[in-house]
JSON list of C-alpha atoms in Angstrom, two decimals:
[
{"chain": "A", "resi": 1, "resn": "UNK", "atom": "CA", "xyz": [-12.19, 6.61, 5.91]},
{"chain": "A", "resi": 2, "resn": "UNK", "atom": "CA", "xyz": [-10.10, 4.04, 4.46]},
{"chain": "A", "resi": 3, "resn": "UNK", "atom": "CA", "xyz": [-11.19, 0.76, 4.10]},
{"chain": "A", "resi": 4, "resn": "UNK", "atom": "CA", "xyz": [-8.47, -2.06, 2.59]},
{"chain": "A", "resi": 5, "resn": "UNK", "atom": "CA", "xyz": [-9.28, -5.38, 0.61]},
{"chain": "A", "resi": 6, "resn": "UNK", "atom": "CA", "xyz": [-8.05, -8.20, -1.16]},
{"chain": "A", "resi": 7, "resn": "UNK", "atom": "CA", "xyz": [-5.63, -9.95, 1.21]},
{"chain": "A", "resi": 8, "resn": "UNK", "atom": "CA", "xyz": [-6.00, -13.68, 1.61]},
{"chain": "A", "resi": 9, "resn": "UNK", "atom": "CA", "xyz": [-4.07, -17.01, 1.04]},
{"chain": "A", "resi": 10, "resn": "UNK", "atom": "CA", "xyz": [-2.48, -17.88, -1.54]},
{"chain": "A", "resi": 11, "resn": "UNK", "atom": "CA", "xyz": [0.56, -19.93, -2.84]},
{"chain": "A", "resi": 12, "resn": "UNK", "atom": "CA", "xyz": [4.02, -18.91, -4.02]},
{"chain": "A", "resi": 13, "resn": "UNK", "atom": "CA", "xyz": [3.92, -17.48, -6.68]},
{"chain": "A", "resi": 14, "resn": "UNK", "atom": "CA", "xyz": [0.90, -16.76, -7.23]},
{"chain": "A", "resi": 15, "resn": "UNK", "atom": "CA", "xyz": [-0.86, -13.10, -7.37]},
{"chain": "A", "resi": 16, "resn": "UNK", "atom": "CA", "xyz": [-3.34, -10.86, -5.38]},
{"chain": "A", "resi": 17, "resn": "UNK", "atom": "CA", "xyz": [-4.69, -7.22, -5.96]},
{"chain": "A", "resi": 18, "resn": "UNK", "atom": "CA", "xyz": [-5.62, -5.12, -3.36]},
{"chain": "A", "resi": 19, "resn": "UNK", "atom": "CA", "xyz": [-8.04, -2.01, -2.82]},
{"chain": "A", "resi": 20, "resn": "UNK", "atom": "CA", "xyz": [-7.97, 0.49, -0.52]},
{"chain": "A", "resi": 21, "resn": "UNK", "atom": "CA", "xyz": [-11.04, 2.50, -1.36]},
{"chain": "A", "resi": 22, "resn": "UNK", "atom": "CA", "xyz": [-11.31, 6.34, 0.56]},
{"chain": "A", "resi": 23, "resn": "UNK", "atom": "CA", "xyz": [-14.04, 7.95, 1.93]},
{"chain": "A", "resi": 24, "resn": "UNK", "atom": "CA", "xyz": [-14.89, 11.37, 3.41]},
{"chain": "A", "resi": 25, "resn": "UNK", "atom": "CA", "xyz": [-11.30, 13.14, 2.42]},
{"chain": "A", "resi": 26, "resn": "UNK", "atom": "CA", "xyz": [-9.90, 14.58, -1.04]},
{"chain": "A", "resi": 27, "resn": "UNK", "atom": "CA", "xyz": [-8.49, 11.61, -2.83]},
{"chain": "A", "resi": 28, "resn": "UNK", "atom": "CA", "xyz": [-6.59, 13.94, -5.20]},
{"chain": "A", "resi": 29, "resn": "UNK", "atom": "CA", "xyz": [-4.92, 16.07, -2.19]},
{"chain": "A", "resi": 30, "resn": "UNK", "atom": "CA", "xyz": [-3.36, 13.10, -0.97]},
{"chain": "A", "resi": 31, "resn": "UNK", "atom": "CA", "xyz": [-0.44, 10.58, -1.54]},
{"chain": "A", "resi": 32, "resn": "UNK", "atom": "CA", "xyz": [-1.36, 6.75, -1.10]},
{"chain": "A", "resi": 33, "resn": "UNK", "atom": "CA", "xyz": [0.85, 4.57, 0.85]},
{"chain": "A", "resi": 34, "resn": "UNK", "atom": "CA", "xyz": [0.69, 0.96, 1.46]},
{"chain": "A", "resi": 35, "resn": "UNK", "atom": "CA", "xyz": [2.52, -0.37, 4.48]},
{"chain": "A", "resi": 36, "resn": "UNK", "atom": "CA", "xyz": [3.10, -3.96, 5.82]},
{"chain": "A", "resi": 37, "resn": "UNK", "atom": "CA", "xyz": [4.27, -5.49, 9.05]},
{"chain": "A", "resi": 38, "resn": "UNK", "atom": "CA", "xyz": [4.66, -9.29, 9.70]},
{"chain": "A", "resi": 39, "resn": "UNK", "atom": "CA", "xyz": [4.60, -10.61, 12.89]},
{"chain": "A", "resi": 40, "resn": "UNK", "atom": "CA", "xyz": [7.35, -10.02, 14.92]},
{"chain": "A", "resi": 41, "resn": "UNK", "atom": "CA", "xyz": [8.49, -7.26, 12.76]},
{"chain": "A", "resi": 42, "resn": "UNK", "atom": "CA", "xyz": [8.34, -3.41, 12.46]},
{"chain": "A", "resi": 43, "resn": "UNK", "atom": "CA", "xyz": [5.82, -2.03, 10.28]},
{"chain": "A", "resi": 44, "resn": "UNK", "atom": "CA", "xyz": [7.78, -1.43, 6.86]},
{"chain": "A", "resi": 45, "resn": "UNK", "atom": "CA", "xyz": [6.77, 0.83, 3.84]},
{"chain": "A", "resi": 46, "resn": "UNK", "atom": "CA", "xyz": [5.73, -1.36, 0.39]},
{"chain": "A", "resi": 47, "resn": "UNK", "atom": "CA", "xyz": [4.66, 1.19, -2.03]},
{"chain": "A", "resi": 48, "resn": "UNK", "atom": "CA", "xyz": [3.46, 5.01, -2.72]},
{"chain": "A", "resi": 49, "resn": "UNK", "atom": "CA", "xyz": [1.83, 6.43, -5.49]},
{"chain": "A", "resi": 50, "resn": "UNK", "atom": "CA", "xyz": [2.17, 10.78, -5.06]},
{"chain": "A", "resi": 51, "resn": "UNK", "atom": "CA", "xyz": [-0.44, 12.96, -5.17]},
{"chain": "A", "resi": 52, "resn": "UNK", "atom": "CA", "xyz": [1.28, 14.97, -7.80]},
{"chain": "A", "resi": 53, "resn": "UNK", "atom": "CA", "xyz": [1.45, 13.10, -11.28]},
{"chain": "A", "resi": 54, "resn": "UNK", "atom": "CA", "xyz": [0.69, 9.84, -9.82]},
{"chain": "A", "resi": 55, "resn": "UNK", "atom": "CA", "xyz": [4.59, 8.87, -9.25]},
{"chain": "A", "resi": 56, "resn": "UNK", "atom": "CA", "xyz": [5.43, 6.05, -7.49]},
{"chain": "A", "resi": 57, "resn": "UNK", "atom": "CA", "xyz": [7.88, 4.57, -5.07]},
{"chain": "A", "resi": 58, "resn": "UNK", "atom": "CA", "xyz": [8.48, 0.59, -4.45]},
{"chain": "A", "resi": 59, "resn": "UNK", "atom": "CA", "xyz": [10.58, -0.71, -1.40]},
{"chain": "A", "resi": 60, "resn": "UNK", "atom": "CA", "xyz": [13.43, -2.85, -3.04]},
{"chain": "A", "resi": 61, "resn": "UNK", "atom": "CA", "xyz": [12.37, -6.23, -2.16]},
{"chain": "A", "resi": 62, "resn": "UNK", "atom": "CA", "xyz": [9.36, -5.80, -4.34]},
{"chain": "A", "resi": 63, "resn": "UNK", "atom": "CA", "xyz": [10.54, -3.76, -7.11]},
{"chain": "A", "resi": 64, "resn": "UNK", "atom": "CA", "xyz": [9.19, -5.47, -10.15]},
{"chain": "A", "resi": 65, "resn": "UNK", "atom": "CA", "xyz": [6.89, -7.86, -9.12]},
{"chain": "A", "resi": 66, "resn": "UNK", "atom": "CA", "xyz": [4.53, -4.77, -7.28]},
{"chain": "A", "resi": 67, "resn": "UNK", "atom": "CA", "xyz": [2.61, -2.32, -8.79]},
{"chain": "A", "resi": 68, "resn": "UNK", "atom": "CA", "xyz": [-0.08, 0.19, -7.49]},
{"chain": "A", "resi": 69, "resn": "UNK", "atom": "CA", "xyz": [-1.83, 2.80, -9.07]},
{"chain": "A", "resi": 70, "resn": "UNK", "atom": "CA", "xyz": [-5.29, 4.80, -8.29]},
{"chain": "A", "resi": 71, "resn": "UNK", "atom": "CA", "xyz": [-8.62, 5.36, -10.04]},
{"chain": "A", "resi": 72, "resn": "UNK", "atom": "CA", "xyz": [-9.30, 9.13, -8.53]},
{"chain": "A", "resi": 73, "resn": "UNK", "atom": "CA", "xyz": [-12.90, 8.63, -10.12]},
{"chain": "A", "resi": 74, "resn": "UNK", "atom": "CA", "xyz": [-13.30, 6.23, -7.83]},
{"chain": "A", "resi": 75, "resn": "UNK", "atom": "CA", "xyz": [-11.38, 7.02, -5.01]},
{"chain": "A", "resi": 76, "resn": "UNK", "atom": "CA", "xyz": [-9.52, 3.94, -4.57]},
{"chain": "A", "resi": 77, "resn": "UNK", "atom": "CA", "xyz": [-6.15, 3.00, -4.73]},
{"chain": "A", "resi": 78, "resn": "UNK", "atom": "CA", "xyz": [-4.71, -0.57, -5.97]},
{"chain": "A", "resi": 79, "resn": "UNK", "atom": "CA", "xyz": [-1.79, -2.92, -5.10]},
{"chain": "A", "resi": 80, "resn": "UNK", "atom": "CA", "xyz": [-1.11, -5.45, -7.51]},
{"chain": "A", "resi": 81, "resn": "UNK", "atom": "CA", "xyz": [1.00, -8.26, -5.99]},
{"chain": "A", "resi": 82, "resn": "UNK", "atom": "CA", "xyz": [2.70, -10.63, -8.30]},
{"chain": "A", "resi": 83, "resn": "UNK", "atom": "CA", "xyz": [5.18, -13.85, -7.88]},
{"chain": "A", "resi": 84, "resn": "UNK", "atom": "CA", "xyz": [4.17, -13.63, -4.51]},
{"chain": "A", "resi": 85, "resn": "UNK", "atom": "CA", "xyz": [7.06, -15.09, -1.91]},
{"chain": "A", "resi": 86, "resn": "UNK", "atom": "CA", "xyz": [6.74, -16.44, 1.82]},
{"chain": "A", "resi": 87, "resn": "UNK", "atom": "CA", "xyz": [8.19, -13.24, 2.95]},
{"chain": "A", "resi": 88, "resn": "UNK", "atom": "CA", "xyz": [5.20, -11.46, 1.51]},
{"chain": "A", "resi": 89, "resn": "UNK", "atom": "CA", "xyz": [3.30, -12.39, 4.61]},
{"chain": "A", "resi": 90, "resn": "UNK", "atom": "CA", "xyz": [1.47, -9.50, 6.73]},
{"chain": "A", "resi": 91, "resn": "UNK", "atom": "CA", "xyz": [-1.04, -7.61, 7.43]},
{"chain": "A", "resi": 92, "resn": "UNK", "atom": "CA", "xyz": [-1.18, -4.82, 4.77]},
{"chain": "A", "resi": 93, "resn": "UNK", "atom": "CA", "xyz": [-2.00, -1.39, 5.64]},
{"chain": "A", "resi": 94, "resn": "UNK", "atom": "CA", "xyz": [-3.28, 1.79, 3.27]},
{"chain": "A", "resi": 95, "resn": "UNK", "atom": "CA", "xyz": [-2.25, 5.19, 4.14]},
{"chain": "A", "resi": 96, "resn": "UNK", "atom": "CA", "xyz": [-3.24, 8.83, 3.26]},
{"chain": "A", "resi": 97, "resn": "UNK", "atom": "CA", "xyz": [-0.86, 11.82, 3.90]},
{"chain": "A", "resi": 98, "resn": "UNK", "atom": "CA", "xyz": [-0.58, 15.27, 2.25]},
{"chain": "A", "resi": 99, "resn": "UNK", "atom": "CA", "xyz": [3.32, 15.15, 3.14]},
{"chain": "A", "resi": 100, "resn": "UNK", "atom": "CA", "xyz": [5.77, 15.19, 0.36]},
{"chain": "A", "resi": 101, "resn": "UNK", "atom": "CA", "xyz": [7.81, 12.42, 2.85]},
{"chain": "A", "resi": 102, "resn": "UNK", "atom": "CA", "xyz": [5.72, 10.01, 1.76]},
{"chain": "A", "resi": 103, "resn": "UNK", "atom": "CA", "xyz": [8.18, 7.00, 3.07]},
{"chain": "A", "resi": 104, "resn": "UNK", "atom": "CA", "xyz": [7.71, 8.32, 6.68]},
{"chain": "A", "resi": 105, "resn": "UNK", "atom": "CA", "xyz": [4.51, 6.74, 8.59]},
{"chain": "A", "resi": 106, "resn": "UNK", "atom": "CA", "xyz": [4.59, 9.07, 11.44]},
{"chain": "A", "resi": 107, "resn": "UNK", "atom": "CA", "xyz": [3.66, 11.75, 8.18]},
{"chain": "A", "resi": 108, "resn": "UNK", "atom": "CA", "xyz": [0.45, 9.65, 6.99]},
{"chain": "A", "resi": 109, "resn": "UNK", "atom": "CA", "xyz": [-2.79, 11.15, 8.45]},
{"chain": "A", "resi": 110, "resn": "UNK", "atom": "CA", "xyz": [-4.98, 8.40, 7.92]},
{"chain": "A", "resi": 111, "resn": "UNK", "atom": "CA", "xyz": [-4.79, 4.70, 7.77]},
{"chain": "A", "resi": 112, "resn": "UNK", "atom": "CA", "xyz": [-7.27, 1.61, 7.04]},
{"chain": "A", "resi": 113, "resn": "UNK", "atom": "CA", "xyz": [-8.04, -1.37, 8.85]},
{"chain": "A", "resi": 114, "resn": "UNK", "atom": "CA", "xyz": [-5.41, -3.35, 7.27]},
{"chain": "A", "resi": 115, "resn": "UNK", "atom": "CA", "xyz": [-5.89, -6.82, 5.42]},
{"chain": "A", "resi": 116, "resn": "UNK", "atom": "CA", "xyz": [-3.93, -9.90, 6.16]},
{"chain": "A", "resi": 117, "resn": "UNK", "atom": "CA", "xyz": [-2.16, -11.42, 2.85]},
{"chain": "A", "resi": 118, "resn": "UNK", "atom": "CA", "xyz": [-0.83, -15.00, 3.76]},
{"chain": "A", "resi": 119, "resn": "UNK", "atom": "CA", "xyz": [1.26, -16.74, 1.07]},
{"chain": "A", "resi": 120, "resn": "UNK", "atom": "CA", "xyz": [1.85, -20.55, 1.26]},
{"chain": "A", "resi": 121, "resn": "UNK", "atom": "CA", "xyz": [5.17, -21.94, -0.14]}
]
């Protein structure tokens, strides 16, 4: 029901956007979380736009260079990745959950397939 897009290589510095487009549940009802774990690591949160107003939340490490935002016309829901660094590098992971927690990932009900974003440097 959610199907993630996007990743790929790409060099330091550089930029990537991706999608995470829903299906089959009410894109309004929910909060949209993107996650990320590299390997080796625990899965961490990135970013959260809320159901309510469209607010959003950024993990420190990417505060300003991160932003995502959702078309509820077309039920998708964006990351836009900017001056991209090594430590960027995971698999990236959408999330749906009508919890007001929205930095918990035992709270998200559904999740995508995940897309692997590799930057070079």
């Amino acid at each position: 029901q959610l199907q993630a897009s996007g990743g790929g290589l790409v060099q330091a510095g550089g930029s990537l956007r991706l999608s995470c487009a829903a299906s089959g549940i009410t894109f309004s009802r929910y909060s949209m979380g993107w996650f990320r774990q590299a390997p080796g690591k625990e899965r961490e949160i990135v970013a959260v736009i809320r159901r309510n107003f469209g607010s959003t939340y950024y993990r420190d490490s990417v505060k300003g260079r991160f932003t995502t935002s959702r078309d509820i016309a077309k039920n998708t829901v964006y990351l836009q990745m900017n001056t991209l660094k090594s430590e960027d590098t995971a698999v990236y992971y959408c999330a749906a959950t009508v919890s007001v927690a929205v930095t918990r990932d035992d709270l998200y009900d559904y999740w995508g397939q995940g897309t692997q974003v590799t930057v070079s440097s």
